[in-house]
Coordinates of C-alpha atoms in Angstrom, one line a residue:
Chain A
M1 CA 35.8 -12.9 4.2
K2 CA 38.3 -10.8 2.4
K3 CA 37.7 -7.2 2.1
L4 CA 39.5 -4.2 0.5
I5 CA 39.6 -2.1 3.4
N6 CA 41.3 -0.7 6.4
D7 CA 39.5 -0.5 9.9
P8 CA 35.9 -0.4 9.1
A9 CA 35.9 2.2 10.6
D10 CA 37.5 4.4 8.6
Y11 CA 35.4 2.8 5.9
V12 CA 33.0 6.0 4.8
D13 CA 35.7 8.3 5.4
E14 CA 38.8 7.1 3.0
M15 CA 35.7 6.8 1.1
L16 CA 35.9 10.6 0.3
D17 CA 38.9 10.8 0.5
G18 CA 39.8 8.9 -2.5
M19 CA 36.2 10.4 -4.1
I20 CA 38.3 13.7 -3.2
A21 CA 41.5 12.4 -4.9
A22 CA 39.7 11.5 -7.5
H23 CA 37.9 14.7 -8.4
P24 CA 39.8 17.8 -6.5
D25 CA 38.6 20.3 -9.4
R26 CA 35.1 19.1 -9.2
V27 CA 34.0 18.2 -5.5
R28 CA 34.8 18.6 -1.9
R29 CA 34.0 18.0 1.8
L30 CA 32.4 20.5 4.4
D31 CA 35.4 20.8 7.0
G32 CA 34.6 18.4 9.7
T33 CA 31.5 16.6 8.0
K34 CA 30.9 12.6 5.3
V35 CA 28.7 15.8 3.1
L36 CA 30.1 16.5 -0.5
V37 CA 29.5 19.3 -2.2
R38 CA 30.0 20.3 -6.1
A39 CA 33.2 22.0 -5.9
D40 CA 31.1 25.4 -6.8
A41 CA 28.1 25.2 -4.4
P42 CA 26.3 27.3 -3.8
V43 CA 25.1 27.5 -7.4
E44 CA 24.1 31.1 -8.2
G45 CA 20.6 32.1 -8.9
K46 CA 20.4 27.0 -8.8
V47 CA 17.9 26.0 -7.0
G48 CA 20.0 24.1 -4.8
I49 CA 18.7 19.9 -5.0
V50 CA 20.6 17.5 -2.5
S51 CA 20.6 14.1 -1.3
G52 CA 22.5 12.2 1.2
G53 CA 21.9 8.5 3.2
G54 CA 23.8 5.6 4.7
S55 CA 26.7 4.6 2.9
G56 CA 27.1 1.5 1.1
H57 CA 25.0 2.6 -2.3
E58 CA 27.8 3.6 -4.2
P59 CA 27.9 5.7 -6.1
T60 CA 24.6 6.6 -5.1
H61 CA 24.7 9.2 -3.7
A62 CA 27.4 11.6 -4.4
G63 CA 28.8 9.8 -8.0
Y64 CA 25.7 11.7 -8.2
L65 CA 27.0 15.1 -8.2
G66 CA 27.8 17.8 -10.7
N67 CA 26.0 19.9 -12.9
G68 CA 22.7 19.1 -13.9
M69 CA 22.1 16.3 -11.1
L70 CA 22.9 16.9 -6.7
D71 CA 24.6 20.4 -5.4
G72 CA 25.9 18.4 -2.2
A73 CA 25.5 14.3 -1.0
A74 CA 25.9 14.4 2.6
A75 CA 27.7 10.1 4.2
G76 CA 26.3 8.7 6.9
E77 CA 28.1 5.0 7.7
V78 CA 27.5 2.1 6.4
F79 CA 23.5 1.6 6.1
T80 CA 23.0 4.6 9.1
S81 CA 21.2 7.7 8.0
P82 CA 23.2 10.7 8.4
T83 CA 22.5 13.5 11.4
A84 CA 20.0 16.4 11.0
D85 CA 23.1 19.2 12.1
Q86 CA 25.4 18.4 9.0
L87 CA 22.1 17.2 6.8
E88 CA 21.1 21.0 7.6
E89 CA 24.7 22.2 7.0
M90 CA 24.8 20.8 3.8
V91 CA 21.9 22.6 2.9
R92 CA 22.9 25.9 3.9
A93 CA 26.2 25.5 1.9
C94 CA 23.9 24.4 -1.3
D95 CA 22.0 27.1 -1.1
S96 CA 22.4 30.5 -3.3
G97 CA 18.8 32.1 -1.6
E98 CA 16.9 30.0 -4.5
G99 CA 16.0 27.8 -1.6
V100 CA 16.6 23.6 -1.5
L101 CA 15.3 19.8 -2.4
C102 CA 15.8 17.8 -0.5
V103 CA 15.1 14.4 -2.1
V104 CA 15.1 11.6 0.4
K105 CA 14.8 7.9 0.3
N106 CA 12.0 6.9 3.1
Y107 CA 13.7 5.1 5.4
E108 CA 12.6 6.3 8.3
G109 CA 15.8 7.7 10.3
D110 CA 16.2 9.2 6.4
V111 CA 12.9 11.4 6.9
M112 CA 13.4 12.0 10.8
N113 CA 16.6 13.8 9.5
F114 CA 16.4 15.6 6.6
E115 CA 13.1 16.3 8.3
T116 CA 14.4 18.2 11.4
A117 CA 17.7 19.5 9.0
G118 CA 15.3 21.4 7.0
E119 CA 13.7 22.5 10.5
M120 CA 16.3 24.1 11.9
A121 CA 18.2 25.4 8.5
E122 CA 14.2 27.1 8.0
I123 CA 15.0 28.9 11.5
E124 CA 18.0 30.4 9.5
D125 CA 15.9 31.8 6.8
V126 CA 17.3 29.3 4.2
E127 CA 13.5 27.7 1.9
V128 CA 13.8 24.3 2.2
A129 CA 11.4 21.1 0.7
E130 CA 11.7 18.4 0.9
V131 CA 10.9 15.1 -1.5
V132 CA 10.1 11.7 0.3
V133 CA 11.0 8.6 -2.7
D134 CA 8.7 5.3 -2.3
D135 CA 9.4 4.4 -5.4
D136 CA 10.1 -0.5 -3.8
V137 CA 6.9 -1.2 -5.2
A138 CA 8.0 -4.7 -3.3
V139 CA 6.5 -4.2 0.2
E140 CA 4.5 -2.0 2.1
D141 CA 5.6 -1.2 5.6
S142 CA 9.2 -2.7 6.4
L143 CA 11.4 -3.2 9.3
Y144 CA 12.8 -0.2 8.5
T145 CA 10.3 2.0 7.2
S146 CA 6.9 3.0 7.5
G147 CA 4.8 2.6 3.6
R148 CA 7.1 1.7 1.1
R149 CA 10.8 1.9 0.6
G150 CA 12.6 5.0 -1.7
V151 CA 15.6 2.4 -3.7
C152 CA 16.6 3.5 -7.0
G153 CA 13.7 5.3 -9.1
T154 CA 15.6 8.2 -6.1
I155 CA 18.3 8.1 -9.2
F156 CA 15.0 9.8 -11.6
V157 CA 14.2 12.3 -9.5
H158 CA 18.1 13.1 -9.2
K159 CA 17.6 13.7 -13.0
I160 CA 14.7 15.2 -13.1
A161 CA 14.8 17.7 -10.4
G162 CA 18.9 18.2 -11.2
A163 CA 16.9 19.1 -15.1
K164 CA 14.5 21.4 -13.8
A165 CA 16.9 23.3 -11.6
A166 CA 19.8 23.8 -14.4
A167 CA 16.8 25.0 -16.4
G168 CA 16.0 27.7 -13.9
G169 CA 13.1 26.3 -11.9
D170 CA 11.8 28.0 -8.8
L171 CA 11.5 25.4 -5.8
E172 CA 8.1 25.4 -6.3
E173 CA 8.6 23.5 -9.5
V174 CA 11.8 22.0 -9.2
R175 CA 10.0 20.1 -5.9
T176 CA 6.5 19.4 -7.9
V177 CA 8.3 18.0 -11.2
A178 CA 10.2 15.5 -8.2
E179 CA 6.3 14.9 -7.1
K180 CA 5.5 14.0 -10.4
V181 CA 8.9 11.5 -10.3
V182 CA 7.5 9.8 -7.5
D183 CA 4.4 9.1 -8.5
N184 CA 4.6 7.8 -11.7
V185 CA 7.8 5.5 -10.9
G186 CA 8.7 1.7 -9.3
T187 CA 11.0 -0.6 -8.8
M188 CA 10.9 -3.9 -7.7
G189 CA 14.5 -5.8 -6.3
M190 CA 16.0 -9.1 -5.9
A191 CA 18.7 -10.8 -4.2
L192 CA 20.8 -13.9 -5.0
T193 CA 23.8 -13.4 -2.2
S194 CA 23.9 -11.4 1.2
C195 CA 26.0 -8.0 1.2
V196 CA 29.0 -8.0 3.9
T197 CA 28.8 -4.6 5.9
P198 CA 32.4 -3.7 6.8
E199 CA 32.0 -3.9 10.9
K200 CA 30.1 -7.5 11.5
G201 CA 31.9 -8.9 8.9
E202 CA 29.9 -11.6 7.7
P203 CA 27.0 -11.7 5.0
T204 CA 23.6 -10.4 7.0
F205 CA 21.2 -12.6 5.8
D206 CA 21.2 -16.3 4.8
L207 CA 20.4 -17.2 1.5
G208 CA 21.5 -20.7 0.6
D209 CA 23.0 -21.8 -2.7
D210 CA 19.9 -23.3 -4.1
E211 CA 18.0 -19.7 -2.3
I212 CA 17.0 -16.1 -4.4
E213 CA 15.2 -13.9 -2.4
L214 CA 12.4 -11.2 -4.5
G215 CA 11.7 -8.1 -3.5
I216 CA 14.4 -7.5 -1.3
G217 CA 15.8 -3.3 0.2
I218 CA 18.6 -2.0 -0.2
H219 CA 20.4 -2.9 3.3
G220 CA 20.5 -6.1 3.0
E221 CA 16.8 -6.0 5.3
P222 CA 14.4 -9.5 4.4
G223 CA 12.3 -9.4 0.8
V224 CA 9.3 -10.0 0.9
E225 CA 9.5 -14.4 -0.4
R226 CA 12.3 -16.3 -0.6
T227 CA 12.3 -18.6 -3.5
D228 CA 14.0 -21.7 -5.2
V229 CA 17.0 -20.5 -7.8
M230 CA 15.1 -18.7 -10.7
S231 CA 16.9 -18.0 -14.4
A232 CA 17.3 -14.7 -16.2
D233 CA 14.1 -15.4 -17.4
E234 CA 12.2 -15.8 -14.7
V235 CA 13.3 -13.4 -12.5
A236 CA 12.9 -10.3 -15.2
D237 CA 9.3 -11.4 -15.9
R238 CA 8.8 -11.3 -11.6
L239 CA 9.9 -8.0 -10.8
T240 CA 8.6 -6.1 -14.6
E241 CA 5.3 -7.5 -14.4
Q242 CA 5.4 -6.6 -10.8
V243 CA 6.5 -3.4 -11.0
L244 CA 3.9 -2.6 -15.1
D245 CA 0.9 -4.2 -13.0
D246 CA 1.6 -1.7 -10.0
L247 CA 2.4 1.7 -11.8
D248 CA -0.7 0.7 -13.6
V249 CA 0.8 1.7 -17.7
G250 CA -0.3 -0.5 -20.7
D251 CA -0.3 0.4 -24.2
G252 CA 0.6 3.2 -25.9
D253 CA 2.4 4.7 -22.3
E254 CA 6.3 5.7 -22.8
V255 CA 8.9 4.5 -20.1
A256 CA 12.5 5.0 -19.3
T257 CA 13.9 1.6 -17.5
I258 CA 16.4 1.5 -15.5
V259 CA 18.2 -2.3 -15.3
N260 CA 20.2 -2.4 -12.1
G261 CA 22.8 -3.8 -11.0
M262 CA 23.4 -4.9 -6.3
G263 CA 26.6 -4.3 -6.5
G264 CA 28.2 -7.6 -7.0
T265 CA 26.8 -8.7 -10.8
P266 CA 28.3 -8.5 -13.2
L267 CA 27.8 -5.7 -16.6
S268 CA 26.6 -9.2 -19.0
E269 CA 24.6 -10.3 -16.0
L270 CA 21.9 -7.5 -16.5
Y271 CA 22.5 -6.9 -19.9
I272 CA 20.7 -10.5 -20.1
V273 CA 17.7 -9.7 -17.7
N274 CA 17.7 -5.7 -19.3
R275 CA 17.2 -7.8 -22.8
R276 CA 13.8 -10.1 -20.9
V277 CA 13.0 -6.1 -19.4
Q278 CA 12.2 -4.8 -22.6
E279 CA 10.2 -8.1 -24.5
I280 CA 8.0 -7.3 -22.2
L281 CA 7.0 -4.5 -21.9
G282 CA 7.2 -4.2 -25.8
D283 CA 5.4 -7.2 -25.5
R284 CA 2.5 -5.1 -23.3
G285 CA 2.1 -2.3 -26.4
L286 CA 4.7 0.2 -23.8
E287 CA 8.2 2.0 -25.5
T288 CA 10.8 2.9 -23.5
W289 CA 12.7 5.5 -24.7
D290 CA 15.3 5.3 -22.0
A291 CA 17.0 2.4 -21.1
W292 CA 19.8 2.6 -18.2
V293 CA 21.7 -0.4 -17.6
G294 CA 24.2 -0.6 -14.8
D295 CA 25.3 0.5 -11.3
Y296 CA 23.3 3.6 -10.2
M297 CA 22.0 2.3 -6.2
T298 CA 24.2 -0.8 -4.4
S299 CA 23.6 -2.4 -1.9
L300 CA 27.3 -3.2 -1.3
D301 CA 28.9 -6.5 -3.5
M302 CA 25.2 -7.8 -2.2
M303 CA 24.7 -9.9 -6.3
G304 CA 21.1 -9.1 -7.8
C305 CA 19.6 -6.2 -8.8
S306 CA 16.4 -4.4 -9.8
V307 CA 14.2 -2.7 -12.3
T308 CA 13.3 0.7 -12.1
V309 CA 10.9 1.9 -14.9
L310 CA 9.3 5.0 -14.5
R311 CA 6.5 6.8 -16.7
L312 CA 7.4 9.7 -19.0
D313 CA 5.7 12.5 -20.7
D314 CA 7.0 15.5 -22.4
E315 CA 7.9 17.7 -19.4
L316 CA 9.9 14.2 -17.9
K317 CA 11.2 12.9 -21.5
E318 CA 13.0 16.4 -21.5
L319 CA 14.3 16.8 -18.8
L320 CA 15.5 13.1 -18.5
G321 CA 17.5 14.2 -21.4
A322 CA 18.6 17.8 -20.2
P323 CA 22.6 17.1 -20.1
A324 CA 23.7 16.6 -17.1
D325 CA 27.5 16.9 -16.2
T326 CA 28.6 14.0 -12.8
L327 CA 30.6 11.6 -11.6
A328 CA 28.8 8.4 -11.9
L329 CA 26.2 10.1 -15.0
K330 CA 27.3 12.1 -17.9
R331 CA 25.0 12.6 -20.4
T332 CA 25.7 15.2 -23.6
D333 CA 22.5 17.1 -25.8
Chain B
M1 CA 10.0 34.1 38.3
V2 CA 13.5 34.0 39.3
D3 CA 16.3 35.9 37.1
A4 CA 17.9 34.4 33.9
E5 CA 21.3 33.4 35.9
I6 CA 18.9 31.8 38.7
Q7 CA 17.2 29.7 35.0
R8 CA 20.3 28.5 33.6
E9 CA 21.9 27.6 36.6
A10 CA 19.1 24.8 37.7
V11 CA 18.6 24.3 32.8
L12 CA 22.8 22.9 33.3
A13 CA 22.3 21.6 37.2
A14 CA 19.8 18.9 35.3
V15 CA 21.9 18.6 32.5
E16 CA 23.8 17.0 35.0
N17 CA 21.3 14.9 36.4
V18 CA 20.1 13.1 33.5
A19 CA 23.7 12.8 32.1
A20 CA 24.5 10.9 35.3
R21 CA 20.8 9.3 35.2
I22 CA 21.5 7.7 32.1
A23 CA 25.6 7.0 33.0
D24 CA 23.8 5.0 35.3
E25 CA 21.1 3.5 33.5
K26 CA 23.1 2.7 30.3
S27 CA 23.7 -1.0 30.3
H28 CA 20.0 -1.6 31.7
L29 CA 18.9 0.6 28.6
T30 CA 20.8 -1.3 25.9
D31 CA 19.4 -4.7 27.9
L32 CA 15.5 -3.4 26.9
D33 CA 16.6 -2.5 23.6
S34 CA 18.9 -6.0 22.5
A35 CA 15.6 -7.3 24.2
I36 CA 13.1 -5.8 21.3
G37 CA 15.6 -2.8 19.0
D38 CA 19.4 -3.3 17.8
A39 CA 20.5 -2.6 21.7
D40 CA 21.9 0.7 21.1
H41 CA 20.1 2.3 23.3
G42 CA 21.4 2.4 26.9
A43 CA 25.3 3.8 24.3
N44 CA 24.0 5.9 22.0
M45 CA 21.7 8.0 24.8
N46 CA 25.0 8.5 27.1
R47 CA 27.0 9.4 24.1
G48 CA 25.3 12.6 23.6
F49 CA 24.5 13.0 26.9
Q50 CA 28.2 12.9 28.0
A51 CA 28.1 15.2 24.6
V52 CA 26.0 18.0 26.2
V53 CA 27.5 17.6 29.2
E54 CA 31.1 19.3 27.3
A55 CA 29.2 21.2 25.1
V56 CA 28.0 23.0 28.3
D57 CA 30.6 23.1 30.5
G58 CA 32.8 26.8 28.8
D59 CA 32.1 29.7 30.2
E60 CA 29.9 31.0 26.6
V61 CA 27.5 29.3 28.2
D62 CA 27.2 32.0 30.8
D63 CA 26.8 34.3 28.2
M64 CA 23.0 31.9 27.3
E65 CA 19.6 33.5 27.8
P66 CA 18.1 29.7 29.1
D67 CA 16.3 29.1 25.7
E68 CA 20.2 29.2 24.0
L69 CA 21.0 27.0 26.2
V70 CA 18.4 24.8 26.2
K71 CA 19.1 25.0 22.4
L72 CA 22.3 23.9 22.5
V73 CA 21.5 20.2 24.4
G74 CA 19.4 19.7 21.4
K75 CA 21.3 20.9 19.2
T76 CA 24.2 18.7 20.7
I77 CA 22.1 15.1 21.3
I78 CA 21.2 15.5 16.8
S79 CA 25.0 15.6 16.7
N80 CA 26.0 13.1 18.8
V81 CA 22.9 10.4 19.2
G82 CA 22.5 9.5 15.3
G83 CA 19.7 7.3 13.9
A84 CA 16.2 7.4 14.8
A85 CA 16.9 8.9 19.0
G86 CA 18.8 12.4 17.6
P87 CA 15.8 13.6 15.4
L88 CA 13.2 12.5 18.4
Y89 CA 14.8 13.6 21.9
G90 CA 18.0 16.7 20.3
G91 CA 15.8 17.5 18.1
S92 CA 11.9 18.6 19.8
T93 CA 14.6 19.8 22.6
M94 CA 16.2 22.5 19.7
L95 CA 13.1 22.9 17.5
A96 CA 11.0 22.8 20.7
S97 CA 12.5 26.1 22.6
T98 CA 12.2 28.5 21.5
E99 CA 9.1 28.2 23.4
L100 CA 11.5 30.0 26.6
E101 CA 12.3 32.6 24.5
D102 CA 11.0 34.6 27.7
G103 CA 12.3 32.7 29.9
I104 CA 11.3 29.0 31.6
T105 CA 7.7 30.1 33.2
A106 CA 4.5 27.4 34.6
E107 CA 3.4 28.7 31.1
T108 CA 6.4 28.9 28.4
S109 CA 6.9 25.5 30.1
V110 CA 3.6 24.4 29.6
A111 CA 4.6 25.3 26.1
F112 CA 7.1 23.5 25.9
A113 CA 6.5 20.3 26.7
E114 CA 3.5 20.4 24.0
T115 CA 5.5 21.7 21.0
Y116 CA 8.0 18.6 22.4
L117 CA 5.7 16.1 22.3
Q118 CA 4.3 17.7 18.9
K119 CA 8.0 17.1 16.9
V120 CA 8.1 14.0 18.2
Q121 CA 4.6 12.7 17.2
D122 CA 5.2 14.7 14.2
R123 CA 8.6 13.5 13.5
G124 CA 8.0 9.5 15.0
K125 CA 4.2 9.5 13.1
A126 CA 3.5 7.4 16.6
E127 CA 0.7 6.6 18.2
I128 CA -0.4 6.0 21.5
G129 CA -0.4 2.5 21.8
A130 CA 2.5 1.4 19.2
K131 CA 4.7 0.7 21.8
T132 CA 7.2 4.0 21.1
M133 CA 8.2 7.2 23.8
V134 CA 4.8 8.5 22.6
D135 CA 3.5 6.6 25.6
A136 CA 4.8 7.4 28.3
L137 CA 4.7 11.2 26.4
V138 CA 1.2 11.4 26.5
P139 CA 0.2 11.7 29.8
A140 CA 2.8 13.0 30.5
V141 CA 1.6 16.4 28.8
H142 CA -0.9 16.4 29.3
T143 CA -0.7 15.5 33.1
Y144 CA 0.9 19.0 33.0
K145 CA -0.9 20.6 31.2
K146 CA -3.9 20.1 32.6
S147 CA -2.6 20.1 36.5
I148 CA -1.1 24.3 35.7
E149 CA -4.5 25.3 34.2
Q150 CA -6.8 23.6 34.7
D151 CA -5.7 22.7 38.6
D152 CA -3.7 25.7 38.5
L153 CA -1.2 23.2 41.3
P154 CA 2.3 24.7 41.3
P155 CA 4.1 23.6 38.5
L156 CA 6.2 21.6 40.8
T157 CA 3.2 19.3 42.7
A158 CA 2.8 19.4 38.4
L159 CA 5.3 18.7 37.3
S160 CA 5.6 15.0 40.0
K161 CA 2.1 14.4 38.7
A162 CA 3.1 14.4 35.6
V163 CA 6.5 11.8 36.3
D164 CA 3.5 9.8 37.9
A165 CA 1.7 9.7 34.3
C166 CA 4.6 9.2 32.9
E167 CA 5.1 5.9 34.9
R168 CA 2.6 4.8 33.8
G169 CA 2.8 5.4 30.8
V170 CA 5.9 3.6 30.4
R171 CA 4.7 0.7 32.4
Y172 CA 1.6 -0.1 29.9
T173 CA 3.7 -0.8 27.3
V174 CA 5.1 -4.2 28.2
P175 CA 1.6 -5.6 27.7
L176 CA 2.0 -3.7 24.4
R177 CA 3.0 -5.0 20.2
A178 CA 5.0 -3.2 18.5
R179 CA 3.9 -1.1 15.3
K180 CA 6.9 1.5 15.3
G181 CA 10.2 1.4 15.2
R182 CA 12.7 -1.5 14.5
A183 CA 11.0 -3.1 18.0
S184 CA 8.1 -4.0 15.3
Y185 CA 9.7 -6.2 12.8
L186 CA 9.5 -8.7 16.3
D187 CA 5.4 -8.1 15.8
W188 CA 3.9 -10.6 18.8
R189 CA 7.2 -11.1 20.1
S190 CA 7.8 -8.3 21.6
V191 CA 4.5 -8.3 24.1
G192 CA 5.9 -8.3 27.7
H193 CA 9.0 -5.9 26.6
Q194 CA 8.8 -2.7 28.6
D195 CA 9.6 -0.2 25.7
P196 CA 13.3 1.4 26.3
G197 CA 12.2 5.1 24.8
A198 CA 9.7 4.7 26.5
T199 CA 12.0 4.5 29.8
S200 CA 14.6 7.0 29.0
T201 CA 12.3 9.1 28.8
L202 CA 10.8 8.3 32.3
Y203 CA 13.7 9.0 33.3
I204 CA 14.3 11.9 31.8
L205 CA 11.5 13.8 33.7
E206 CA 12.1 11.9 36.8
E207 CA 15.5 14.0 37.4
L208 CA 14.1 17.0 35.7
L209 CA 11.4 17.1 38.8
D210 CA 14.5 16.3 40.8
T211 CA 16.2 19.1 39.8
A212 CA 13.1 21.0 40.0
E213 CA 12.7 20.3 44.1
E214 CA 16.3 21.9 44.3
Y215 CA 16.0 25.0 42.1
L216 CA 11.4 25.8 42.5
D217 CA 9.8 26.7 46.6
G218 CA 7.9 24.7 48.3
E219 CA 7.8 19.9 48.2
V220 CA 6.7 18.1 46.0
V221 CA 3.6 16.5 47.5
R222 CA 4.3 12.9 47.7
D223 CA 0.2 12.1 47.4
A224 CA 0.9 14.1 44.6
R225 CA 2.3 11.0 42.8
S226 CA -1.1 8.7 43.1
P227 CA -2.8 8.3 39.9
D228 CA -4.6 11.0 38.3
V229 CA -6.6 11.1 35.2
P230 CA -4.8 12.5 32.2
D231 CA -6.4 14.2 30.1
E232 CA -6.7 10.9 27.2
S233 CA -6.4 7.6 28.3
P234 CA -4.0 5.2 26.7
E235 CA -5.3 2.4 27.8
E236 CA -9.3 3.8 25.5
T237 CA -7.7 5.4 22.4
A238 CA -5.5 2.4 22.6
D239 CA -8.5 0.0 22.4
E240 CA -10.3 1.6 20.2
S241 CA -6.6 1.7 17.9
L242 CA -6.4 -1.9 18.4
G243 CA -9.8 -3.2 17.6
G244 CA -9.3 -0.7 14.1
E245 CA -6.5 -2.5 12.8
D246 CA -5.4 -5.4 11.8
E247 CA -2.3 -6.5 10.5

């Protein structure tokens, strides 16, 4: 398998070095860790928002460092949770005295390490709150989780909680609005091909040329159904309808959507999927307030996509539309 | 109770004994894990405990209170083991270390054991019967607490009974169907395999007992290892939960 890497053991380190080389004025690395924080962290008077998880999901998480989103992002090894001591350092580095919200994707390793980090930070008198994102409607329990997995809907949590913190919300207000996003968001994904992790160097799972996998997570873990190749419209129908049924949205609801690429799918194909997603929403009487299309939460080089739908109210609309200036996502007024 | 310096020495001796045991059993633990998990438990634990031995091998630990030393042990495990095992073994050790602020006594060691178990359960969200380290820890901790608080046994005898209960807990994991952690993915295929986390927990406790024998007066009454009913019978609890759920 051809890859643009050196030693697989240096994969994450060299990626982070490259990110810093691209944005030396925007982000810095905490010494001796794989944690990146905003260059100006901790931001005085603001609740800190941090996230993290295994690498391989770029631009998640460090791509969302900056005004209006994250203050800290911890990078574990590829598809492996960061250790609790690194997460604790991140929490402490992002605390200006106003407390820190940890946005955690529901994977067992992530949840356990963040919980431990939070307790360690609290011993050092940092106020910590946590929100666990479990937006994947495809599964109830999976290889790596109790309950539903946390996937692309996490980006909406980063955006909205980040905007609330930037607007001066206190830790409880920021946590509450983050929970509101979690309660109103759903995602389902699919794969055309397996990803190839740098250590293993070969596909994580076998998928025939004429097969696709529905309900996949973001680590090449098994989906819920393997089926024959479908057209873009058929894929969009399956993903979108399962998400909408789970969210129980209906006539007159306003939503925001993400058609997310898994890392190996061209933008043109994502637009084709988005075209159909928006048709379905229109047919159901839903109004799309904001539609994002692109690679937001990837799975290395996996070909495929996920569809995320967030039900909005006035507060969520205002925060979703608020300015953000991060490495991978920019919003202006 | 022995003074802080001797307690510190005992903790250091325990660390060395546990690290040596884990190194000896590294392949065995990995073999157990390769049957039902991702085949890294032995290597992970060994890496963690070797790091602990290095972390406590300096003059700076001479000034540490016993609880600070235990906290350092936990923190070192967290940063070197990773995955779910880091928080489970290291995080629980670190957070339970505050129970030893007044030194290591029969009472504080019970509090330490209970907090350790509580943290493992909070983190792992596993109950008895899910084929995890909890199946070994619960009978061990309950037996220890009961032996000290109700039966008024000397700590060494109580620890010996706890090791025995732990051993039975480990054997109890063999026929179980895993419902937590990586092994749960195998579902029925996990039946017949001994849980690696329960096994390493037993090794740690056995080494704590051996270390305690060196530092506490009195000898272990080997009879004490005969079965004694813990507060909660694993079998009964498991039967209830197995009957109530069908995946």
